Amino acid sequence: MDDKKNIVLIGMMGAGKSTIGHLLDDRLKDFFYLDMDKEIEKLAQKHIPEIFAQDGEAHFRKLEHELIQKYSNYHNQVISTGGGIVENIENINLLKKNGVVFYLSAKIDTLYERVRKATNRPLLKHPNPKERIKELVQKREPFYKMADFEVDTDNKDLVQIVQEILDKYETAA
């Protein structure tokens, strides 16, 4: 098996990172799918809302960074990250070392529609979740834009999005 660069998916909650990650994994037989949030939960032995509630966001970000340091050394992975991973610039640099980074973007309204019923999103425990999403996008967008490619997930079906990522990956890897 050849060592191939990782495909790294970044973007806001609701952008489709996990869904697209699974679909890419199905298409790429020699790749391993890695969901960073699930890995953090395994490491901490608690669910993300519990980590935020009991240990705080800073502890969550520390665990996230430790895992990025570990997994950025490997190849042949499809990695879906948590939305806030970009807030530590070192994470982006590590992910780019062995990976092609894709920013999955969507309009605020689309993101809100996709996550509004979710109960497992600690950062949406807010009087106005839609406004909170808008604030987070404004804060994180400059970091998301450091990705190798941006893929707009609005008004596209999943097959189109996956194909767009694979086409761009082929030109970069």
PDB file of N, CA and C in Angstrom, residues 48-147:
ATOM      1  N   ILE A  48     -18.498  14.284  24.580  1.00  0.00           N
ATOM      2  CA  ILE A  48     -18.027  15.672  24.467  1.00  0.00           C
ATOM      3  C   ILE A  48     -18.798  16.634  25.373  1.00  0.00           C
ATOM      4  N   PRO A  49     -20.139  16.565  25.432  1.00  0.00           N
ATOM      5  CA  PRO A  49     -20.823  17.485  26.358  1.00  0.00           C
ATOM      6  C   PRO A  49     -20.343  17.333  27.810  1.00  0.00           C
ATOM      7  N   GLU A  50     -20.014  16.095  28.210  1.00  0.00           N
ATOM      8  CA  GLU A  50     -19.506  15.859  29.574  1.00  0.00           C
ATOM      9  C   GLU A  50     -18.118  16.481  29.747  1.00  0.00           C
ATOM     10  N   ILE A  51     -17.280  16.351  28.726  1.00  0.00           N
ATOM     11  CA  ILE A  51     -15.930  16.939  28.798  1.00  0.00           C
ATOM     12  C   ILE A  51     -16.057  18.450  28.992  1.00  0.00           C
ATOM     13  N   PHE A  52     -16.904  19.084  28.168  1.00  0.00           N
ATOM     14  CA  PHE A  52     -17.100  20.539  28.282  1.00  0.00           C
ATOM     15  C   PHE A  52     -17.631  20.903  29.663  1.00  0.00           C
ATOM     16  N   ALA A  53     -18.634  20.158  30.147  1.00  0.00           N
ATOM     17  CA  ALA A  53     -19.277  20.482  31.423  1.00  0.00           C
ATOM     18  C   ALA A  53     -18.354  20.237  32.616  1.00  0.00           C
ATOM     19  N   GLN A  54     -17.615  19.119  32.591  1.00  0.00           N
ATOM     20  CA  GLN A  54     -16.814  18.738  33.757  1.00  0.00           C
ATOM     21  C   GLN A  54     -15.396  19.302  33.724  1.00  0.00           C
ATOM     22  N   ASP A  55     -14.816  19.387  32.541  1.00  0.00           N
ATOM     23  CA  ASP A  55     -13.401  19.758  32.440  1.00  0.00           C
ATOM     24  C   ASP A  55     -13.167  21.081  31.722  1.00  0.00           C
ATOM     25  N   GLY A  56     -14.174  21.567  30.991  1.00  0.00           N
ATOM     26  CA  GLY A  56     -14.063  22.843  30.293  1.00  0.00           C
ATOM     27  C   GLY A  56     -13.561  22.698  28.862  1.00  0.00           C
ATOM     28  N   GLU A  57     -13.807  23.748  28.082  1.00  0.00           N
ATOM     29  CA  GLU A  57     -13.408  23.743  26.675  1.00  0.00           C
ATOM     30  C   GLU A  57     -11.892  23.674  26.522  1.00  0.00           C
ATOM     31  N   ALA A  58     -11.144  24.322  27.412  1.00  0.00           N
ATOM     32  CA  ALA A  58      -9.674  24.326  27.296  1.00  0.00           C
ATOM     33  C   ALA A  58      -9.122  22.898  27.375  1.00  0.00           C
ATOM     34  N   HIS A  59      -9.673  22.091  28.266  1.00  0.00           N
ATOM     35  CA  HIS A  59      -9.231  20.698  28.381  1.00  0.00           C
ATOM     36  C   HIS A  59      -9.564  19.918  27.104  1.00  0.00           C
ATOM     37  N   PHE A  60     -10.771  20.150  26.579  1.00  0.00           N
ATOM     38  CA  PHE A  60     -11.172  19.508  25.326  1.00  0.00           C
ATOM     39  C   PHE A  60     -10.177  19.863  24.217  1.00  0.00           C
ATOM     40  N   ARG A  61      -9.829  21.141  24.102  1.00  0.00           N
ATOM     41  CA  ARG A  61      -8.907  21.595  23.048  1.00  0.00           C
ATOM     42  C   ARG A  61      -7.516  20.974  23.231  1.00  0.00           C
ATOM     43  N   LYS A  62      -7.117  20.769  24.481  1.00  0.00           N
ATOM     44  CA  LYS A  62      -5.817  20.134  24.762  1.00  0.00           C
ATOM     45  C   LYS A  62      -5.819  18.682  24.259  1.00  0.00           C
ATOM     46  N   LEU A  63      -6.881  17.943  24.561  1.00  0.00           N
ATOM     47  CA  LEU A  63      -6.997  16.561  24.091  1.00  0.00           C
ATOM     48  C   LEU A  63      -7.007  16.515  22.565  1.00  0.00           C
ATOM     49  N   GLU A  64      -7.743  17.437  21.983  1.00  0.00           N
ATOM     50  CA  GLU A  64      -7.846  17.526  20.524  1.00  0.00           C
ATOM     51  C   GLU A  64      -6.455  17.736  19.905  1.00  0.00           C
ATOM     52  N   HIS A  65      -5.689  18.643  20.487  1.00  0.00           N
ATOM     53  CA  HIS A  65      -4.347  18.941  19.976  1.00  0.00           C
ATOM     54  C   HIS A  65      -3.414  17.732  20.105  1.00  0.00           C
ATOM     55  N   GLU A  66      -3.503  17.043  21.236  1.00  0.00           N
ATOM     56  CA  GLU A  66      -2.658  15.848  21.430  1.00  0.00           C
ATOM     57  C   GLU A  66      -2.942  14.799  20.360  1.00  0.00           C
ATOM     58  N   LEU A  67      -4.215  14.615  20.037  1.00  0.00           N
ATOM     59  CA  LEU A  67      -4.568  13.630  19.013  1.00  0.00           C
ATOM     60  C   LEU A  67      -4.122  14.069  17.619  1.00  0.00           C
ATOM     61  N   ILE A  68      -4.222  15.356  17.354  1.00  0.00           N
ATOM     62  CA  ILE A  68      -3.748  15.877  16.052  1.00  0.00           C
ATOM     63  C   ILE A  68      -2.245  15.633  15.925  1.00  0.00           C
ATOM     64  N   GLN A  69      -1.515  15.878  17.013  1.00  0.00           N
ATOM     65  CA  GLN A  69      -0.069  15.628  16.979  1.00  0.00           C
ATOM     66  C   GLN A  69       0.212  14.171  16.620  1.00  0.00           C
ATOM     67  N   LYS A  70      -0.574  13.260  17.173  1.00  0.00           N
ATOM     68  CA  LYS A  70      -0.380  11.836  16.921  1.00  0.00           C
ATOM     69  C   LYS A  70      -0.775  11.465  15.487  1.00  0.00           C
ATOM     70  N   TYR A  71      -2.004  11.775  15.111  1.00  0.00           N
ATOM     71  CA  TYR A  71      -2.540  11.295  13.839  1.00  0.00           C
ATOM     72  C   TYR A  71      -1.981  12.029  12.618  1.00  0.00           C
ATOM     73  N   SER A  72      -1.434  13.207  12.815  1.00  0.00           N
ATOM     74  CA  SER A  72      -0.878  13.932  11.662  1.00  0.00           C
ATOM     75  C   SER A  72       0.392  13.259  11.143  1.00  0.00           C
ATOM     76  N   ASN A  73       0.931  12.310  11.874  1.00  0.00           N
ATOM     77  CA  ASN A  73       2.125  11.586  11.427  1.00  0.00           C
ATOM     78  C   ASN A  73       1.788  10.412  10.507  1.00  0.00           C
ATOM     79  N   TYR A  74       0.519  10.033  10.458  1.00  0.00           N
ATOM     80  CA  TYR A  74       0.102   8.881   9.664  1.00  0.00           C
ATOM     81  C   TYR A  74      -0.357   9.306   8.274  1.00  0.00           C
ATOM     82  N   HIS A  75      -0.539   8.320   7.397  1.00  0.00           N
ATOM     83  CA  HIS A  75      -1.012   8.551   6.032  1.00  0.00           C
ATOM     84  C   HIS A  75      -2.292   7.748   5.798  1.00  0.00           C
ATOM     85  N   ASN A  76      -2.879   7.921   4.625  1.00  0.00           N
ATOM     86  CA  ASN A  76      -4.033   7.127   4.184  1.00  0.00           C
ATOM     87  C   ASN A  76      -5.212   7.209   5.154  1.00  0.00           C
ATOM     88  N   GLN A  77      -5.502   8.420   5.602  1.00  0.00           N
ATOM     89  CA  GLN A  77      -6.626   8.626   6.509  1.00  0.00           C
ATOM     90  C   GLN A  77      -7.582   9.658   5.923  1.00  0.00           C
ATOM     91  N   VAL A  78      -8.851   9.461   6.180  1.00  0.00           N
ATOM     92  CA  VAL A  78      -9.845  10.513   5.991  1.00  0.00           C
ATOM     93  C   VAL A  78     -10.134  10.988   7.410  1.00  0.00           C
ATOM     94  N   ILE A  79      -9.823  12.243   7.693  1.00  0.00           N
ATOM     95  CA  ILE A  79      -9.969  12.773   9.053  1.00  0.00           C
ATOM     96  C   ILE A  79     -11.065  13.834   9.065  1.00  0.00           C
ATOM     97  N   SER A  80     -12.120  13.601   9.852  1.00  0.00           N
ATOM     98  CA  SER A  80     -13.092  14.670  10.050  1.00  0.00           C
ATOM     99  C   SER A  80     -12.809  15.260  11.430  1.00  0.00           C
ATOM    100  N   THR A  81     -12.665  16.558  11.447  1.00  0.00           N
ATOM    101  CA  THR A  81     -12.255  17.264  12.659  1.00  0.00           C
ATOM    102  C   THR A  81     -13.460  17.931  13.315  1.00  0.00           C
ATOM    103  N   GLY A  82     -13.256  18.376  14.538  1.00  0.00           N
ATOM    104  CA  GLY A  82     -14.255  19.199  15.208  1.00  0.00           C
ATOM    105  C   GLY A  82     -14.186  20.616  14.646  1.00  0.00           C
ATOM    106  N   GLY A  83     -15.284  21.341  14.743  1.00  0.00           N
ATOM    107  CA  GLY A  83     -15.366  22.678  14.156  1.00  0.00           C
ATOM    108  C   GLY A  83     -14.349  23.672  14.680  1.00  0.00           C
ATOM    109  N   GLY A  84     -13.946  23.521  15.947  1.00  0.00           N
ATOM    110  CA  GLY A  84     -13.043  24.499  16.556  1.00  0.00           C
ATOM    111  C   GLY A  84     -11.573  24.154  16.467  1.00  0.00           C
ATOM    112  N   ILE A  85     -11.259  23.095  15.754  1.00  0.00           N
ATOM    113  CA  ILE A  85      -9.872  22.626  15.681  1.00  0.00           C
ATOM    114  C   ILE A  85      -8.930  23.706  15.146  1.00  0.00           C
ATOM    115  N   VAL A  86      -9.471  24.590  14.320  1.00  0.00           N
ATOM    116  CA  VAL A  86      -8.653  25.612  13.662  1.00  0.00           C
ATOM    117  C   VAL A  86      -8.268  26.760  14.592  1.00  0.00           C
ATOM    118  N   GLU A  87      -8.881  26.803  15.772  1.00  0.00           N
ATOM    119  CA  GLU A  87      -8.574  27.906  16.680  1.00  0.00           C
ATOM    120  C   GLU A  87      -7.145  27.826  17.215  1.00  0.00           C
ATOM    121  N   ASN A  88      -6.526  26.657  17.095  1.00  0.00           N
ATOM    122  CA  ASN A  88      -5.104  26.517  17.403  1.00  0.00           C
ATOM    123  C   ASN A  88      -4.395  26.367  16.061  1.00  0.00           C
ATOM    124  N   ILE A  89      -3.683  27.402  15.659  1.00  0.00           N
ATOM    125  CA  ILE A  89      -3.039  27.438  14.335  1.00  0.00           C
ATOM    126  C   ILE A  89      -2.077  26.265  14.141  1.00  0.00           C
ATOM    127  N   GLU A  90      -1.488  25.797  15.222  1.00  0.00           N
ATOM    128  CA  GLU A  90      -0.559  24.667  15.129  1.00  0.00           C
ATOM    129  C   GLU A  90      -1.277  23.413  14.609  1.00  0.00           C
ATOM    130  N   ASN A  91      -2.573  23.268  14.954  1.00  0.00           N
ATOM    131  CA  ASN A  91      -3.345  22.130  14.453  1.00  0.00           C
ATOM    132  C   ASN A  91      -3.418  22.140  12.930  1.00  0.00           C
ATOM    133  N   ILE A  92      -3.652  23.314  12.364  1.00  0.00           N
ATOM    134  CA  ILE A  92      -3.736  23.423  10.900  1.00  0.00           C
ATOM    135  C   ILE A  92      -2.403  23.028  10.278  1.00  0.00           C
ATOM    136  N   ASN A  93      -1.330  23.552  10.828  1.00  0.00           N
ATOM    137  CA  ASN A  93       0.000  23.243  10.288  1.00  0.00           C
ATOM    138  C   ASN A  93       0.307  21.751  10.376  1.00  0.00           C
ATOM    139  N   LEU A  94      -0.052  21.134  11.489  1.00  0.00           N
ATOM    140  CA  LEU A  94       0.170  19.696  11.649  1.00  0.00           C
ATOM    141  C   LEU A  94      -0.652  18.893  10.636  1.00  0.00           C
ATOM    142  N   LEU A  95      -1.911  19.276  10.465  1.00  0.00           N
ATOM    143  CA  LEU A  95      -2.785  18.553   9.548  1.00  0.00           C
ATOM    144  C   LEU A  95      -2.320  18.690   8.093  1.00  0.00           C
ATOM    145  N   LYS A  96      -1.727  19.830   7.769  1.00  0.00           N
ATOM    146  CA  LYS A  96      -1.250  20.056   6.397  1.00  0.00           C
ATOM    147  C   LYS A  96       0.050  19.296   6.108  1.00  0.00           C
ATOM    148  N   LYS A  97       0.758  18.897   7.156  1.00  0.00           N
ATOM    149  CA  LYS A  97       2.040  18.213   6.996  1.00  0.00           C
ATOM    150  C   LYS A  97       1.896  16.966   6.130  1.00  0.00           C
ATOM    151  N   ASN A  98       0.918  16.138   6.416  1.00  0.00           N
ATOM    152  CA  ASN A  98       0.687  14.897   5.672  1.00  0.00           C
ATOM    153  C   ASN A  98      -0.708  14.861   5.070  1.00  0.00           C
ATOM    154  N   GLY A  99      -1.323  16.025   4.896  1.00  0.00           N
ATOM    155  CA  GLY A  99      -2.706  16.009   4.441  1.00  0.00           C
ATOM    156  C   GLY A  99      -3.058  17.122   3.492  1.00  0.00           C
ATOM    157  N   VAL A 100      -4.132  16.895   2.777  1.00  0.00           N
ATOM    158  CA  VAL A 100      -4.761  17.921   1.957  1.00  0.00           C
ATOM    159  C   VAL A 100      -6.016  18.329   2.727  1.00  0.00           C
ATOM    160  N   VAL A 101      -6.104  19.612   3.060  1.00  0.00           N
ATOM    161  CA  VAL A 101      -7.162  20.100   3.947  1.00  0.00           C
ATOM    162  C   VAL A 101      -8.286  20.735   3.132  1.00  0.00           C
ATOM    163  N   PHE A 102      -9.509  20.285   3.409  1.00  0.00           N
ATOM    164  CA  PHE A 102     -10.703  20.779   2.737  1.00  0.00           C
ATOM    165  C   PHE A 102     -11.591  21.488   3.738  1.00  0.00           C
ATOM    166  N   TYR A 103     -11.931  22.734   3.425  1.00  0.00           N
ATOM    167  CA  TYR A 103     -12.877  23.496   4.245  1.00  0.00           C
ATOM    168  C   TYR A 103     -14.266  23.278   3.655  1.00  0.00           C
ATOM    169  N   LEU A 104     -15.122  22.568   4.389  1.00  0.00           N
ATOM    170  CA  LEU A 104     -16.506  22.386   3.979  1.00  0.00           C
ATOM    171  C   LEU A 104     -17.301  23.578   4.497  1.00  0.00           C
ATOM    172  N   SER A 105     -17.781  24.397   3.586  1.00  0.00           N
ATOM    173  CA  SER A 105     -18.473  25.625   3.982  1.00  0.00           C
ATOM    174  C   SER A 105     -19.963  25.523   3.663  1.00  0.00           C
ATOM    175  N   ALA A 106     -20.732  26.336   4.347  1.00  0.00           N
ATOM    176  CA  ALA A 106     -22.174  26.430   4.121  1.00  0.00           C
ATOM    177  C   ALA A 106     -22.657  27.756   4.706  1.00  0.00           C
ATOM    178  N   LYS A 107     -23.800  28.202   4.239  1.00  0.00           N
ATOM    179  CA  LYS A 107     -24.393  29.441   4.767  1.00  0.00           C
ATOM    180  C   LYS A 107     -24.830  29.221   6.223  1.00  0.00           C
ATOM    181  N   ILE A 108     -24.890  30.316   6.981  1.00  0.00           N
ATOM    182  CA  ILE A 108     -25.310  30.276   8.388  1.00  0.00           C
ATOM    183  C   ILE A 108     -26.669  29.574   8.521  1.00  0.00           C
ATOM    184  N   ASP A 109     -27.628  29.945   7.669  1.00  0.00           N
ATOM    185  CA  ASP A 109     -28.967  29.340   7.740  1.00  0.00           C
ATOM    186  C   ASP A 109     -28.906  27.832   7.527  1.00  0.00           C
ATOM    187  N   THR A 110     -28.071  27.392   6.595  1.00  0.00           N
ATOM    188  CA  THR A 110     -27.928  25.961   6.316  1.00  0.00           C
ATOM    189  C   THR A 110     -27.341  25.247   7.527  1.00  0.00           C
ATOM    190  N   LEU A 111     -26.271  25.807   8.088  1.00  0.00           N
ATOM    191  CA  LEU A 111     -25.636  25.204   9.267  1.00  0.00           C
ATOM    192  C   LEU A 111     -26.648  25.089  10.404  1.00  0.00           C
ATOM    193  N   TYR A 112     -27.377  26.174  10.624  1.00  0.00           N
ATOM    194  CA  TYR A 112     -28.363  26.181  11.708  1.00  0.00           C
ATOM    195  C   TYR A 112     -29.429  25.110  11.490  1.00  0.00           C
ATOM    196  N   GLU A 113     -29.953  25.014  10.275  1.00  0.00           N
ATOM    197  CA  GLU A 113     -30.979  24.006   9.979  1.00  0.00           C
ATOM    198  C   GLU A 113     -30.462  22.591  10.238  1.00  0.00           C
ATOM    199  N   ARG A 114     -29.195  22.360   9.917  1.00  0.00           N
ATOM    200  CA  ARG A 114     -28.622  21.021  10.059  1.00  0.00           C
ATOM    201  C   ARG A 114     -28.364  20.635  11.516  1.00  0.00           C
ATOM    202  N   VAL A 115     -28.129  21.606  12.393  1.00  0.00           N
ATOM    203  CA  VAL A 115     -27.760  21.271  13.779  1.00  0.00           C
ATOM    204  C   VAL A 115     -28.782  21.702  14.827  1.00  0.00           C
ATOM    205  N   ARG A 116     -29.830  22.394  14.429  1.00  0.00           N
ATOM    206  CA  ARG A 116     -30.730  23.004  15.425  1.00  0.00           C
ATOM    207  C   ARG A 116     -31.400  22.008  16.358  1.00  0.00           C
ATOM    208  N   LYS A 117     -31.575  20.773  15.926  1.00  0.00           N
ATOM    209  CA  LYS A 117     -32.222  19.777  16.790  1.00  0.00           C
ATOM    210  C   LYS A 117     -31.209  18.954  17.591  1.00  0.00           C
ATOM    211  N   ALA A 118     -29.935  19.182  17.351  1.00  0.00           N
ATOM    212  CA  ALA A 118     -28.896  18.389  18.029  1.00  0.00           C
ATOM    213  C   ALA A 118     -28.840  18.747  19.510  1.00  0.00           C
ATOM    214  N   THR A 119     -28.684  17.722  20.332  1.00  0.00           N
ATOM    215  CA  THR A 119     -28.598  17.966  21.774  1.00  0.00           C
ATOM    216  C   THR A 119     -27.163  17.771  22.273  1.00  0.00           C
ATOM    217  N   ASN A 120     -26.276  17.353  21.386  1.00  0.00           N
ATOM    218  CA  ASN A 120     -24.906  17.019  21.796  1.00  0.00           C
ATOM    219  C   ASN A 120     -23.899  18.083  21.364  1.00  0.00           C
ATOM    220  N   ARG A 121     -24.330  19.323  21.237  1.00  0.00           N
ATOM    221  CA  ARG A 121     -23.459  20.406  20.788  1.00  0.00           C
ATOM    222  C   ARG A 121     -23.304  21.443  21.896  1.00  0.00           C
ATOM    223  N   PRO A 122     -22.272  21.297  22.745  1.00  0.00           N
ATOM    224  CA  PRO A 122     -22.136  22.204  23.891  1.00  0.00           C
ATOM    225  C   PRO A 122     -22.043  23.682  23.507  1.00  0.00           C
ATOM    226  N   LEU A 123     -21.448  23.984  22.356  1.00  0.00           N
ATOM    227  CA  LEU A 123     -21.305  25.391  21.979  1.00  0.00           C
ATOM    228  C   LEU A 123     -22.625  26.018  21.520  1.00  0.00           C
ATOM    229  N   LEU A 124     -23.664  25.195  21.354  1.00  0.00           N
ATOM    230  CA  LEU A 124     -24.977  25.736  20.972  1.00  0.00           C
ATOM    231  C   LEU A 124     -25.899  25.918  22.170  1.00  0.00           C
ATOM    232  N   LYS A 125     -25.392  25.604  23.379  1.00  0.00           N
ATOM    233  CA  LYS A 125     -26.173  25.864  24.590  1.00  0.00           C
ATOM    234  C   LYS A 125     -26.121  27.378  24.803  1.00  0.00           C
ATOM    235  N   HIS A 126     -26.994  28.068  24.127  1.00  0.00           N
ATOM    236  CA  HIS A 126     -26.934  29.518  24.011  1.00  0.00           C
ATOM    237  C   HIS A 126     -28.364  30.013  23.804  1.00  0.00           C
ATOM    238  N   PRO A 127     -28.710  31.203  24.330  1.00  0.00           N
ATOM    239  CA  PRO A 127     -30.078  31.702  24.151  1.00  0.00           C
ATOM    240  C   PRO A 127     -30.481  31.834  22.670  1.00  0.00           C
ATOM    241  N   ASN A 128     -29.515  32.163  21.816  1.00  0.00           N
ATOM    242  CA  ASN A 128     -29.793  32.305  20.386  1.00  0.00           C
ATOM    243  C   ASN A 128     -28.754  31.488  19.606  1.00  0.00           C
ATOM    244  N   PRO A 129     -29.009  30.189  19.408  1.00  0.00           N
ATOM    245  CA  PRO A 129     -28.014  29.318  18.763  1.00  0.00           C
ATOM    246  C   PRO A 129     -27.604  29.780  17.363  1.00  0.00           C
ATOM    247  N   LYS A 130     -28.557  30.331  16.610  1.00  0.00           N
ATOM    248  CA  LYS A 130     -28.224  30.789  15.257  1.00  0.00           C
ATOM    249  C   LYS A 130     -27.216  31.941  15.310  1.00  0.00           C
ATOM    250  N   GLU A 131     -27.414  32.830  16.260  1.00  0.00           N
ATOM    251  CA  GLU A 131     -26.478  33.949  16.442  1.00  0.00           C
ATOM    252  C   GLU A 131     -25.108  33.414  16.881  1.00  0.00           C
ATOM    253  N   ARG A 132     -25.126  32.396  17.718  1.00  0.00           N
ATOM    254  CA  ARG A 132     -23.878  31.772  18.178  1.00  0.00           C
ATOM    255  C   ARG A 132     -23.119  31.158  16.999  1.00  0.00           C
ATOM    256  N   ILE A 133     -23.821  30.495  16.094  1.00  0.00           N
ATOM    257  CA  ILE A 133     -23.180  29.926  14.908  1.00  0.00           C
ATOM    258  C   ILE A 133     -22.537  31.047  14.092  1.00  0.00           C
ATOM    259  N   LYS A 134     -23.268  32.126  13.926  1.00  0.00           N
ATOM    260  CA  LYS A 134     -22.750  33.276  13.165  1.00  0.00           C
ATOM    261  C   LYS A 134     -21.465  33.820  13.796  1.00  0.00           C
ATOM    262  N   GLU A 135     -21.463  33.952  15.122  1.00  0.00           N
ATOM    263  CA  GLU A 135     -20.265  34.441  15.837  1.00  0.00           C
ATOM    264  C   GLU A 135     -19.084  33.489  15.627  1.00  0.00           C
ATOM    265  N   LEU A 136     -19.348  32.185  15.734  1.00  0.00           N
ATOM    266  CA  LEU A 136     -18.278  31.198  15.574  1.00  0.00           C
ATOM    267  C   LEU A 136     -17.717  31.208  14.153  1.00  0.00           C
ATOM    268  N   VAL A 137     -18.597  31.342  13.167  1.00  0.00           N
ATOM    269  CA  VAL A 137     -18.139  31.394  11.771  1.00  0.00           C
ATOM    270  C   VAL A 137     -17.244  32.615  11.578  1.00  0.00           C
ATOM    271  N   GLN A 138     -17.679  33.760  12.090  1.00  0.00           N
ATOM    272  CA  GLN A 138     -16.881  34.988  11.934  1.00  0.00           C
ATOM    273  C   GLN A 138     -15.505  34.839  12.582  1.00  0.00           C
ATOM    274  N   LYS A 139     -15.470  34.202  13.737  1.00  0.00           N
ATOM    275  CA  LYS A 139     -14.216  34.006  14.462  1.00  0.00           C
ATOM    276  C   LYS A 139     -13.302  33.011  13.738  1.00  0.00           C
ATOM    277  N   ARG A 140     -13.878  31.935  13.216  1.00  0.00           N
ATOM    278  CA  ARG A 140     -13.080  30.834  12.665  1.00  0.00           C
ATOM    279  C   ARG A 140     -12.805  30.927  11.175  1.00  0.00           C
ATOM    280  N   GLU A 141     -13.617  31.661  10.440  1.00  0.00           N
ATOM    281  CA  GLU A 141     -13.497  31.671   8.978  1.00  0.00           C
ATOM    282  C   GLU A 141     -12.091  31.996   8.476  1.00  0.00           C
ATOM    283  N   PRO A 142     -11.392  32.971   9.046  1.00  0.00           N
ATOM    284  CA  PRO A 142     -10.036  33.237   8.545  1.00  0.00           C
ATOM    285  C   PRO A 142      -9.122  32.002   8.643  1.00  0.00           C
ATOM    286  N   PHE A 143      -9.339  31.180   9.664  1.00  0.00           N
ATOM    287  CA  PHE A 143      -8.541  29.958   9.841  1.00  0.00           C
ATOM    288  C   PHE A 143      -9.005  28.862   8.877  1.00  0.00           C
ATOM    289  N   TYR A 144     -10.337  28.754   8.708  1.00  0.00           N
ATOM    290  CA  TYR A 144     -10.858  27.780   7.742  1.00  0.00           C
ATOM    291  C   TYR A 144     -10.304  28.067   6.347  1.00  0.00           C
ATOM    292  N   LYS A 145     -10.161  29.339   6.031  1.00  0.00           N
ATOM    293  CA  LYS A 145      -9.702  29.745   4.693  1.00  0.00           C
ATOM    294  C   LYS A 145      -8.243  29.345   4.446  1.00  0.00           C
ATOM    295  N   MET A 146      -7.544  28.883   5.479  1.00  0.00           N
ATOM    296  CA  MET A 146      -6.164  28.417   5.309  1.00  0.00           C
ATOM    297  C   MET A 146      -6.124  27.008   4.706  1.00  0.00           C
ATOM    298  N   ALA A 147      -7.292  26.409   4.522  1.00  0.00           N
ATOM    299  CA  ALA A 147      -7.378  25.075   3.916  1.00  0.00           C
ATOM    300  C   ALA A 147      -6.816  25.126   2.501  1.00  0.00           C
TER     301      ALA A 147
END
